[in-house]
mmCIF file of C-alpha atoms and ligand atoms in Angstrom:
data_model
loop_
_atom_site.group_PDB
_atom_site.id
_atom_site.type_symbol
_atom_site.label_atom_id
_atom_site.label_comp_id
_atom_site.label_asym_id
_atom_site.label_seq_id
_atom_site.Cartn_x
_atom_site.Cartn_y
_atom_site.Cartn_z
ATOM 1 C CA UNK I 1 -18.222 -15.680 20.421
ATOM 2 C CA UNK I 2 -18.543 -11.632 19.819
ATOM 3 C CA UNK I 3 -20.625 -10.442 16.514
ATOM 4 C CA UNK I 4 -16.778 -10.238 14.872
ATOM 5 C CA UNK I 5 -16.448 -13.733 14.945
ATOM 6 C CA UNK I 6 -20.241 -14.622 14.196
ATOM 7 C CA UNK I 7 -19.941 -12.730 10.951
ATOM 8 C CA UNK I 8 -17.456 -15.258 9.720
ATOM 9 C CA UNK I 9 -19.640 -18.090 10.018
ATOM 10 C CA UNK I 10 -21.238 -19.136 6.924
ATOM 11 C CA UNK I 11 -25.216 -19.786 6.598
ATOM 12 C CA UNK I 12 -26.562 -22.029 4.283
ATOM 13 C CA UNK I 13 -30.576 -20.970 3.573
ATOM 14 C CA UNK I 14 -32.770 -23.957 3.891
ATOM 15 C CA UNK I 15 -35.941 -21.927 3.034
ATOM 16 C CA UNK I 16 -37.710 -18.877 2.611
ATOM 17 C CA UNK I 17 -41.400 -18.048 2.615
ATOM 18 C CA UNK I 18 -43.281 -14.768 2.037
ATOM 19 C CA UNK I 19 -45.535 -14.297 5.417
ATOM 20 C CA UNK I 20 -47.599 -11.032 6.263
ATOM 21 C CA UNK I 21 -45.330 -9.129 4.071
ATOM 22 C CA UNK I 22 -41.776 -10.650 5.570
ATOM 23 C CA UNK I 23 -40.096 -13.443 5.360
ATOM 24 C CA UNK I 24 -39.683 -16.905 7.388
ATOM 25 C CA UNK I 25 -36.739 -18.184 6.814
ATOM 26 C CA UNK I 26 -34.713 -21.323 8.345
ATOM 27 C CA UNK I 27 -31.223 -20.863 8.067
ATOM 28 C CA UNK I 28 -28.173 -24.286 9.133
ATOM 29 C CA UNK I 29 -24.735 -24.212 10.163
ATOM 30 C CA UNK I 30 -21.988 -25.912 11.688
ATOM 31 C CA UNK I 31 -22.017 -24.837 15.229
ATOM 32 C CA UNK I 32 -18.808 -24.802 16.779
ATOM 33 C CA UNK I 33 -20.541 -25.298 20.459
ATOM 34 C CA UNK I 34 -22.190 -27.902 19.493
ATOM 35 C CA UNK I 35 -20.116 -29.701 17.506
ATOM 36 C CA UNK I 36 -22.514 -30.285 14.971
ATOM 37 C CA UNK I 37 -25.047 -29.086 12.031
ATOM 38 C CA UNK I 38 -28.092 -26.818 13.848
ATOM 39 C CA UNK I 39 -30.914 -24.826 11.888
ATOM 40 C CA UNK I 40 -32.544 -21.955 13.357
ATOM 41 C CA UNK I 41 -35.647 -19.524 11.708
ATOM 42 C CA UNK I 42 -35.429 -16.138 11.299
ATOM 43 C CA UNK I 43 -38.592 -13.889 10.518
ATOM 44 C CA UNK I 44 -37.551 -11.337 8.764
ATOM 45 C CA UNK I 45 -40.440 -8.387 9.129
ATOM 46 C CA UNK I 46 -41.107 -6.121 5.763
ATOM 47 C CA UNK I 47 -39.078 -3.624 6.393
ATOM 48 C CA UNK I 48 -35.717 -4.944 7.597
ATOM 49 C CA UNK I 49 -33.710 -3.555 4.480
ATOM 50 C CA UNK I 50 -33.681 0.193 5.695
ATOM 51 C CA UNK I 51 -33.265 -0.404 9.325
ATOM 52 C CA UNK I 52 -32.739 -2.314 12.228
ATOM 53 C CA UNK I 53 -34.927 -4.255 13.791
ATOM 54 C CA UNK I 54 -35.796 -5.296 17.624
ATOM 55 C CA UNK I 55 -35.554 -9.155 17.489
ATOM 56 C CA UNK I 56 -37.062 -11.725 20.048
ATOM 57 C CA UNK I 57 -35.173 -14.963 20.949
ATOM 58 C CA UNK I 58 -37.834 -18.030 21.188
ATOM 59 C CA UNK I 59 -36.855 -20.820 23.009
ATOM 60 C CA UNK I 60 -38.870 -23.955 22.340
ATOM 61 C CA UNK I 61 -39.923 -26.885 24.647
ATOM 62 C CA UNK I 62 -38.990 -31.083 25.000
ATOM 63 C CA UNK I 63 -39.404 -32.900 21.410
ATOM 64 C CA UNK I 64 -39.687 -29.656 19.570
ATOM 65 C CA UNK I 65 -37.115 -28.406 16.453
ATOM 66 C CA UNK I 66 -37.215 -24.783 15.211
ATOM 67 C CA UNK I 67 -40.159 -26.260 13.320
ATOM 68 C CA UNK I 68 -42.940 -26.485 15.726
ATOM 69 C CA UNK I 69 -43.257 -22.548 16.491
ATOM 70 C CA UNK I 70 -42.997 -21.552 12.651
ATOM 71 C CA UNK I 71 -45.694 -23.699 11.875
ATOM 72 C CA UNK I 72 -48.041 -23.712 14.492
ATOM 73 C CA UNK I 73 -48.032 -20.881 16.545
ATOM 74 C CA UNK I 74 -48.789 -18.254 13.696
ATOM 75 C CA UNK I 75 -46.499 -15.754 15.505
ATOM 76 C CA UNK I 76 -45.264 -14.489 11.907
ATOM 77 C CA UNK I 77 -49.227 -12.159 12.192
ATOM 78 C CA UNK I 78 -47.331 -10.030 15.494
ATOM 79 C CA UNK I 79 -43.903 -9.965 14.307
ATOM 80 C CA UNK I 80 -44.992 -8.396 11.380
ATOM 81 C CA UNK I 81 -47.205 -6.125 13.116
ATOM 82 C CA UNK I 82 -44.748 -5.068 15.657
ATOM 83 C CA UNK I 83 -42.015 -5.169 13.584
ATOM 84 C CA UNK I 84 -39.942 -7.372 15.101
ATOM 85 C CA UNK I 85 -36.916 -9.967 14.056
ATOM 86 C CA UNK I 86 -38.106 -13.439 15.921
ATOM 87 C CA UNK I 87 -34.873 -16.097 16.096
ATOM 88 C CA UNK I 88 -36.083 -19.391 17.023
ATOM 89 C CA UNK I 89 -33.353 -22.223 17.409
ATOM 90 C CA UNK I 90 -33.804 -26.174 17.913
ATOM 91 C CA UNK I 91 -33.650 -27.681 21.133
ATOM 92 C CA UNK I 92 -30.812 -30.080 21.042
ATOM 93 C CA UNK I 93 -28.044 -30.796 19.104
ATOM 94 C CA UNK I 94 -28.752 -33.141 16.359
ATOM 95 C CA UNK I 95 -27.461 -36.420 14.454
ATOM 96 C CA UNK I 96 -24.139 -36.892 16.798
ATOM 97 C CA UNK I 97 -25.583 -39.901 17.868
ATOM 98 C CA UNK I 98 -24.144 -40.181 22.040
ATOM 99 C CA UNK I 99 -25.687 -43.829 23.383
ATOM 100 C CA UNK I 100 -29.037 -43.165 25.482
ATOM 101 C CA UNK I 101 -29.753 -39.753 23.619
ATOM 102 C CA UNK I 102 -32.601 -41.311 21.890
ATOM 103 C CA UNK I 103 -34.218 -43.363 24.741
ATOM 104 C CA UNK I 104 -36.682 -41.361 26.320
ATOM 105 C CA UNK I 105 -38.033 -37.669 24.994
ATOM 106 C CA UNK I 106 -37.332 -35.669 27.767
ATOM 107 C CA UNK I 107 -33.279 -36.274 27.525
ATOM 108 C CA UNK I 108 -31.055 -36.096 24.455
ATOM 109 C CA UNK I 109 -32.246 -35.400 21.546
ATOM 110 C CA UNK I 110 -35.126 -33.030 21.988
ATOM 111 C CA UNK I 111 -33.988 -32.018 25.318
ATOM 112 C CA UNK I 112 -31.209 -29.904 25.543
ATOM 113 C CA UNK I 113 -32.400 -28.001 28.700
ATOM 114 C CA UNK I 114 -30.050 -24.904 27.529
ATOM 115 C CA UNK I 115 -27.153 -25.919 29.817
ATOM 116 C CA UNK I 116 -23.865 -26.918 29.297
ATOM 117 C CA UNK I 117 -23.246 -30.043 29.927
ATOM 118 C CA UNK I 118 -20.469 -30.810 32.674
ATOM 119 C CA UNK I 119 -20.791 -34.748 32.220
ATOM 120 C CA UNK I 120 -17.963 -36.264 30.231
ATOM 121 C CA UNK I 121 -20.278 -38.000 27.724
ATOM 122 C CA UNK I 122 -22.813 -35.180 26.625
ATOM 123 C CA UNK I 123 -20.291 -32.352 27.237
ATOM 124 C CA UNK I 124 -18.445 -32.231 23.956
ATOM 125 C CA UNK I 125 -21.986 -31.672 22.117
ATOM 126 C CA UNK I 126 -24.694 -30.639 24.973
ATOM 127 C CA UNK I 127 -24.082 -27.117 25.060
ATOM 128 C CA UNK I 128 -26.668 -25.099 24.387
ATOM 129 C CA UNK I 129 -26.119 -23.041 26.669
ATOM 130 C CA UNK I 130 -23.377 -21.242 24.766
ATOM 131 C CA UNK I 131 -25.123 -21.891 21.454
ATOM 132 C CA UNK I 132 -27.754 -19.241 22.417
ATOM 133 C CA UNK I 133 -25.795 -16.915 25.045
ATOM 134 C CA UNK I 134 -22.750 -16.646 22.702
ATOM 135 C CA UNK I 135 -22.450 -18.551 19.253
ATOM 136 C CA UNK I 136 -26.411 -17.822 17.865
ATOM 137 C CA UNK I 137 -26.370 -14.191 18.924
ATOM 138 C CA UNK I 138 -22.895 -13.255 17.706
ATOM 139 C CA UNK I 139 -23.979 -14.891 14.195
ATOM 140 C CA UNK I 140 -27.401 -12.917 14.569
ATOM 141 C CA UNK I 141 -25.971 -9.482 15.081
ATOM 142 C CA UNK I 142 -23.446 -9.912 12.765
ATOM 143 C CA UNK I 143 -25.629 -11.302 9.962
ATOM 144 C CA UNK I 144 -29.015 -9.885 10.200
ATOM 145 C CA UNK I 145 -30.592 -6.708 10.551
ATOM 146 C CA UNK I 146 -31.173 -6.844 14.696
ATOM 147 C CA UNK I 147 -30.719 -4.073 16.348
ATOM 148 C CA UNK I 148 -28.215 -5.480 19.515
ATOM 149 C CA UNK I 149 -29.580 -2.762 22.186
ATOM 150 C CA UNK I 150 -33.698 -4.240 21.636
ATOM 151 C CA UNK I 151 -33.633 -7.797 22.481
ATOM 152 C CA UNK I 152 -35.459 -10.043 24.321
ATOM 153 C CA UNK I 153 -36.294 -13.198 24.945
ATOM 154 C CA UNK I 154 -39.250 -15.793 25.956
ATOM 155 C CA UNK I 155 -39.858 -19.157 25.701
ATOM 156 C CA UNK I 156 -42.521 -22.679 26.073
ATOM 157 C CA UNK I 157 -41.585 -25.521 29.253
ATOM 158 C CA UNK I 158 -38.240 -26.556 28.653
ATOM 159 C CA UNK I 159 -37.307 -23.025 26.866
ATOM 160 C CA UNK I 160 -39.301 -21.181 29.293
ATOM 161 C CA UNK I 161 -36.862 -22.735 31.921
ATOM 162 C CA UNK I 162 -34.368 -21.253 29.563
ATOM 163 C CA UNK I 163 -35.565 -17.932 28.697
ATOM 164 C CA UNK I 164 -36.142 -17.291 32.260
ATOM 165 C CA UNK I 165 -32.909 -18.267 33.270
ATOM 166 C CA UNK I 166 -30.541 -16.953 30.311
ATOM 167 C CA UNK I 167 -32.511 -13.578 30.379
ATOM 168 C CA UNK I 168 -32.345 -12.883 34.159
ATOM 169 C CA UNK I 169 -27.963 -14.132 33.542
ATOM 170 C CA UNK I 170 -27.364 -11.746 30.837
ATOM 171 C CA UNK I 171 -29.422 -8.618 31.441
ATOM 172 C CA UNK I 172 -26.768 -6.699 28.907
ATOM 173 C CA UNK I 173 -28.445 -8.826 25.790
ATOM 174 C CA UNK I 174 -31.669 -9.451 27.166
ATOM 175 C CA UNK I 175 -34.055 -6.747 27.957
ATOM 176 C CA UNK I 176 -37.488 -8.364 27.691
ATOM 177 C CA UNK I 177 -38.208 -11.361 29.133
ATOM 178 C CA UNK I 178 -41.388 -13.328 29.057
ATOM 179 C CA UNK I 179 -42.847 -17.260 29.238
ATOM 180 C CA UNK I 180 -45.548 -19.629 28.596
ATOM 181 C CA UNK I 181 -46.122 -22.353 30.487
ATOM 182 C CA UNK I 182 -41.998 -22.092 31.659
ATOM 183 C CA UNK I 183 -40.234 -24.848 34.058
ATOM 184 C CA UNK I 184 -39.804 -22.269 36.547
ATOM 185 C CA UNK I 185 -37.879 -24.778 39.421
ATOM 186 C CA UNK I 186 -36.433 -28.229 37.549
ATOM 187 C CA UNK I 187 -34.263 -28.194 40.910
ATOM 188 C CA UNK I 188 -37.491 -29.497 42.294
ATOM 189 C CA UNK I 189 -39.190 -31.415 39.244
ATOM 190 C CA UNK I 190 -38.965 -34.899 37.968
ATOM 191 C CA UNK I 191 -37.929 -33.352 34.253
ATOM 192 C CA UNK I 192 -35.163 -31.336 35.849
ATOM 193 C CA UNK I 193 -33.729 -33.403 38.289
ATOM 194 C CA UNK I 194 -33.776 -35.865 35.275
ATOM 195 C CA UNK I 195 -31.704 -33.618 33.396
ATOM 196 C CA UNK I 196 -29.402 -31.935 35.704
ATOM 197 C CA UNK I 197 -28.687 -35.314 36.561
ATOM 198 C CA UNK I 198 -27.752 -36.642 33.313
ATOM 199 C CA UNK I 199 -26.076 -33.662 32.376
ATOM 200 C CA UNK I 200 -24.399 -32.327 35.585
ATOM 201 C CA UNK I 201 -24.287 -35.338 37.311
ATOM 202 C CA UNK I 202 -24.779 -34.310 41.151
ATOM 203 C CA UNK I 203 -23.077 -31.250 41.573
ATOM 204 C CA UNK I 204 -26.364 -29.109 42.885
ATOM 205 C CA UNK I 205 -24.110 -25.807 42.974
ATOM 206 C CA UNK I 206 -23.672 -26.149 39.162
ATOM 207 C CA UNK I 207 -27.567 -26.777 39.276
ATOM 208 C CA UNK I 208 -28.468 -23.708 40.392
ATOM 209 C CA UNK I 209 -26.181 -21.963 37.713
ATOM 210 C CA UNK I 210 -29.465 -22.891 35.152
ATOM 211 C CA UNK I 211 -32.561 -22.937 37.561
ATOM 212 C CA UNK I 212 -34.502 -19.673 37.227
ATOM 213 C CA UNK I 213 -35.765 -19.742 40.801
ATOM 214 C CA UNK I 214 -32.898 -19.541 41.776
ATOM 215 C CA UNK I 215 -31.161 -17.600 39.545
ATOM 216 C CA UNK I 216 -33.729 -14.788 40.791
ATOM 217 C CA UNK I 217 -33.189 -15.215 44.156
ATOM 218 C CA UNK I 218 -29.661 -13.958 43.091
ATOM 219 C CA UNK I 219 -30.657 -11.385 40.784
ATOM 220 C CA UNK I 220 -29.242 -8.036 41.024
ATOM 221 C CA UNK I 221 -29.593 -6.358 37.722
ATOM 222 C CA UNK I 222 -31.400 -3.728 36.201
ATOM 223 C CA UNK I 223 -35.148 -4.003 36.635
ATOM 224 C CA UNK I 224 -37.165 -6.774 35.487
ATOM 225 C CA UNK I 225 -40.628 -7.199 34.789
ATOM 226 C CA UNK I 226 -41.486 -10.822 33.385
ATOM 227 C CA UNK I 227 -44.670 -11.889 31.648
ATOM 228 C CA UNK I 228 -45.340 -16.152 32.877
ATOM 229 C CA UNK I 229 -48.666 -17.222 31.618
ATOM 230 C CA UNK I 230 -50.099 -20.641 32.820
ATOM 231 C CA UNK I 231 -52.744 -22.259 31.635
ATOM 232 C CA UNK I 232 -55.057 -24.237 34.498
ATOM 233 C CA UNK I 233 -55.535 -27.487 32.357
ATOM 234 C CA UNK I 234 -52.224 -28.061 31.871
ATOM 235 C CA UNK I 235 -51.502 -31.494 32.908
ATOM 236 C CA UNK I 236 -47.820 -31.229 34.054
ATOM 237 C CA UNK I 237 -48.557 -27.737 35.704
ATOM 238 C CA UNK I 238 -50.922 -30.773 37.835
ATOM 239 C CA UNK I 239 -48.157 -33.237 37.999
ATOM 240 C CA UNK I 240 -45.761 -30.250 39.334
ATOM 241 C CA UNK I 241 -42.830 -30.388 36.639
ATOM 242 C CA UNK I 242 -43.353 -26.403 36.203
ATOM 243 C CA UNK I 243 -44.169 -24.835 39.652
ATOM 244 C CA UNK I 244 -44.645 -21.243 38.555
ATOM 245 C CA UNK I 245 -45.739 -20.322 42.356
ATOM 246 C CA UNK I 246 -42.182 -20.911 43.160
ATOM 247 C CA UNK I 247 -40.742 -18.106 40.963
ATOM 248 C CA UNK I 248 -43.421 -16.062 41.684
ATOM 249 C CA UNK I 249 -42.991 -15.846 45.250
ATOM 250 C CA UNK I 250 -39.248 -14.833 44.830
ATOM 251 C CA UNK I 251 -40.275 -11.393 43.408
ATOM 252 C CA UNK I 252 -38.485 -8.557 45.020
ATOM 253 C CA UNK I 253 -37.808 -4.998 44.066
ATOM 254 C CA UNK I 254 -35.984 -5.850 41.243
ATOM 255 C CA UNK I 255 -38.297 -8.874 39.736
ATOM 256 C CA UNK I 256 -41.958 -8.486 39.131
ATOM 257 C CA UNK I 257 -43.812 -11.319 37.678
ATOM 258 C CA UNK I 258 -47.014 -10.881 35.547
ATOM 259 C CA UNK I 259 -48.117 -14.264 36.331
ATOM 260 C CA UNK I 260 -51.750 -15.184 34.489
ATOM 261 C CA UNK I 261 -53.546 -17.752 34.951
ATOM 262 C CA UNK I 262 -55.318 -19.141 31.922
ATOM 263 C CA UNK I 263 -59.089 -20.644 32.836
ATOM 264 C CA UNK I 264 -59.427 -24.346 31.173
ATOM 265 C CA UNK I 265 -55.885 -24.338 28.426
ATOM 266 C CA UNK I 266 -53.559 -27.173 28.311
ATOM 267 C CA UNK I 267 -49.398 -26.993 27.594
ATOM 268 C CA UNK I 268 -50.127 -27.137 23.668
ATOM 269 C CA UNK I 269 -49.397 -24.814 20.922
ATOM 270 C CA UNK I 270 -53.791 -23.561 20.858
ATOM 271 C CA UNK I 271 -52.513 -22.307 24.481
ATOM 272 C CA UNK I 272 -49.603 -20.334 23.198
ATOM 273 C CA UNK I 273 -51.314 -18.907 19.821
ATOM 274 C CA UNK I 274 -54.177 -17.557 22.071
ATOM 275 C CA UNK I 275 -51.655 -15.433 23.812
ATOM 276 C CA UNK I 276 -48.946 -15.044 21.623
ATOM 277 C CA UNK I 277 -50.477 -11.535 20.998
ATOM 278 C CA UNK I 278 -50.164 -10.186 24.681
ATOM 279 C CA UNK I 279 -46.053 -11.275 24.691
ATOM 280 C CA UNK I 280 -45.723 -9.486 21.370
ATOM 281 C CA UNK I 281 -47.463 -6.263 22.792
ATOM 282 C CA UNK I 282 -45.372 -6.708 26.151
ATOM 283 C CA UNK I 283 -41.541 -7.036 24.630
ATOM 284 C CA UNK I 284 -42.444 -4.138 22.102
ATOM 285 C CA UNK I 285 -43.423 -1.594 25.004
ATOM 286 C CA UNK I 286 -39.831 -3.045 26.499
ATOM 287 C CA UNK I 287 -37.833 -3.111 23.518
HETATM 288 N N1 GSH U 301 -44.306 -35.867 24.289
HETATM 289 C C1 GSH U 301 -44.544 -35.556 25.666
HETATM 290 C C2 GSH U 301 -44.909 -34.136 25.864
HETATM 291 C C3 GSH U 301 -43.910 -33.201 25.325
HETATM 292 C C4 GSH U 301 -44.495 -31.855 25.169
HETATM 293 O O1 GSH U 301 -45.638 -31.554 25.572
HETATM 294 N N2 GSH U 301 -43.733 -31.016 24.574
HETATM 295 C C5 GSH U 301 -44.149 -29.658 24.408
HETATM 296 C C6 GSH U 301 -43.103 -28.781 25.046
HETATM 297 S S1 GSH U 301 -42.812 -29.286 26.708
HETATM 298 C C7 GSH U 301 -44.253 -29.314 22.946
HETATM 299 O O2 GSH U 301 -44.160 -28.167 22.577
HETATM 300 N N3 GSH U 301 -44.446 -30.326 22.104
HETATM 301 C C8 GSH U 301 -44.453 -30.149 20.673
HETATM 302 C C9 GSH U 301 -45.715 -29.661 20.088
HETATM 303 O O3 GSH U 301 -46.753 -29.592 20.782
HETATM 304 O O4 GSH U 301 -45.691 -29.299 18.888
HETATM 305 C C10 GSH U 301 -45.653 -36.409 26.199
HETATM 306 O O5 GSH U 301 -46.219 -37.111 25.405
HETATM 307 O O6 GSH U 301 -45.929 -36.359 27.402
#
C-alpha cells in the first residue's frame, strides 16, 4: 500500500492520554492484510503540530498486544525527550478465530512472527508481514505527522526477529535499526522452526526470506550499524531460542553489531526499561 492509499483508511481513536507533554494514543482499523480489526499506539511528542517528526517502529514479542510496551516500558519519558513519533502495533491478527490459533502461546494468536503466511489455513489472515512493511506505514505517513526520510525500527524476541529482519529488507524505510533480547536465528530455534513450520510449512528457501541471520548474510545495502542488547539471565537466551552470537558473527563491512551483554537481566520488560534510554539516544544520532 503507498501513503496515497493509507490516507484513505479510516482510524477510529480508542484513547488518548497526556504523557510528558504528548500524547499516547491507540488508534483500530480494519486492516485489509489482515483481514481483520488491529489497534496500534501512536505517541505523539509535544510538538508534532508544527513539524514533522522522526518516528520509531516497535515491534513487540510472543503474547504481547500494542499494550504491553505503552504500559510498561515507560518509553513515552525518551520519545518525548528526543522528540520522536513511536508506532507500536499488536503481534497477531486478532478475533478471526482459525482452529489451533489459540492452543499454545508461541503460535496464533500472540505470535504472528511478522511473516506472511504461505500455508493455506493461516494465509488469508497471518500476514503481518505486509501489515508493517506496507499497510501500517502507508496509513502512518499519510495520517500522522512522521517525517518518511527518519525512520527506524527495533524490537523485543519475536519483534526483534522482526525488526532485524524487516529493517535489514527495506533499507529505503528503515534507517535505524536496533533490538532487545531479538530471535536473531529461528531457522535454528525451537520457537522458529515452530513457526516457520506452521506457517510456511517446509519450504526452508521461503524460511530464509524472514530469518535475520540470514537475511544479513545477504545484505547489500547502505551501511548498517545495529544496536542487540542481551541480557545474561535470560532464560531462553540459556535454552538457545535467540542465539545472538549467530548474527553477530555475520558482521561484514556493511553490518556492524553493537552487541551488549547485560550482567544478571532476564527477557522481561525491567530489562528493556533499563535500556530503553541507550536505543532512544542511538536511533536519534541515526535519524
Ligand atoms: N509466556 C511465555 C513467555 C512469553 C514471553 O516472555 N513473552 C515476552 C516476549 S517473548 C513478553 O514480552 N511477554 C509479555 C510481557 O512481559 O509483558 C512463558 O511463560 O514462557
Amino acid at each position: 500500500m503507498t501513503s496515497a492509499a493509507g490516507a484513505a483508511i479510516e482510524l477510529k481513536e480508542i484513547s488518548s492520554a497526556k504523557c510528558f507533554g504528548g500524547l499516547q494514543k491507540v488508534y483500530e482499523f480494519y486492516s485489509n492484510e489482515l483481514k481483520s480489526n488491529t489497534k496500534f499506539g501512536a505517541y505523539i511528542p509535544e510538538g508534532a503540530q508544527n513539524k514533522k517528526l522522526p518516528a520509531l517502529f516497535y515491534l513487540s514479542g510472543l503474547t504481547c498486544t500494542e499494550a504491553n510496551f505503552i504500559e510498561k516500558s515507560g518509553f513515552q519519558r525518551y520519545a518525548a525527550e528526543h522528540k520522536i513519533i513511536v508506532i507500536n502495533p499488536d503481534t497477531s491478527p486478532r478475533g478471526v478465530k482459525i482452529e489451533g490459533d489459540d492452543e499454545s502461546y508461541d503460535f496464533g494468536t500472540g505470535a504472528g512472527f511478522y511473516l506472511d503466511a504461505t500455508v493455506t489455513k493461516w494465509s488469508e489472515n497471518y500476514r503481518m508481514y505486509s501489515y508493517i512493511v506496507k499497510e501500517l506505514t502507508g496509513i502512518v505517513f499519510s495520517q500522522l505527522p512522521v517525517d518518511q526520510k527518519r525512520v527506524g525500527i527495533f524490537g523485543h524476541s519475536m519483534g526483534g526477529s522482526g525488526a532485524l529482519s524487516i529493517g535489514l529488507k527495506h533499507p529505503e524505510i528503515f534507517r535505524s535499526i536496533s533490538a532487545f533480547a531479538p530471535i536473531c536465528n529461528p531457522m535454528n530455534c525451537q520457537w522458529g522452526q515452530k513457526a516457520f513450520t506452521g506457517y510456511l510449512a517446509d519450504d526452508q528457501s521461503k524460511w530464509k526470506e524472514y530469518d535475520a541471520t540470514e537475511i544479513a548474510k545477504k545484505y547489500d545495502g547502505p551501511e548498517r550499524e545495529i544496536l542487540l542488547d542481551q541480557g545474561t539471565a535470560d532464560k531462553f537466551y540459556h535454552e538457545k531460542q535467540l542465539l545472538p552470537e549467530n548474527f553477530v558473527e555475520v558482521q561484514n563491512s556493511k553490518i556492524k553489531v553493537h552487541f551488549e551483554k547485560r550482567e544478571g537481566y532476564d527477557h522481561g520488560y525491567f530489562f528493556i526499561s533499563t535500556f530503553l534510554g541507550e536505543h532512544f539516544k542511538f536511533h536519534s544520532k541515526h535519524l
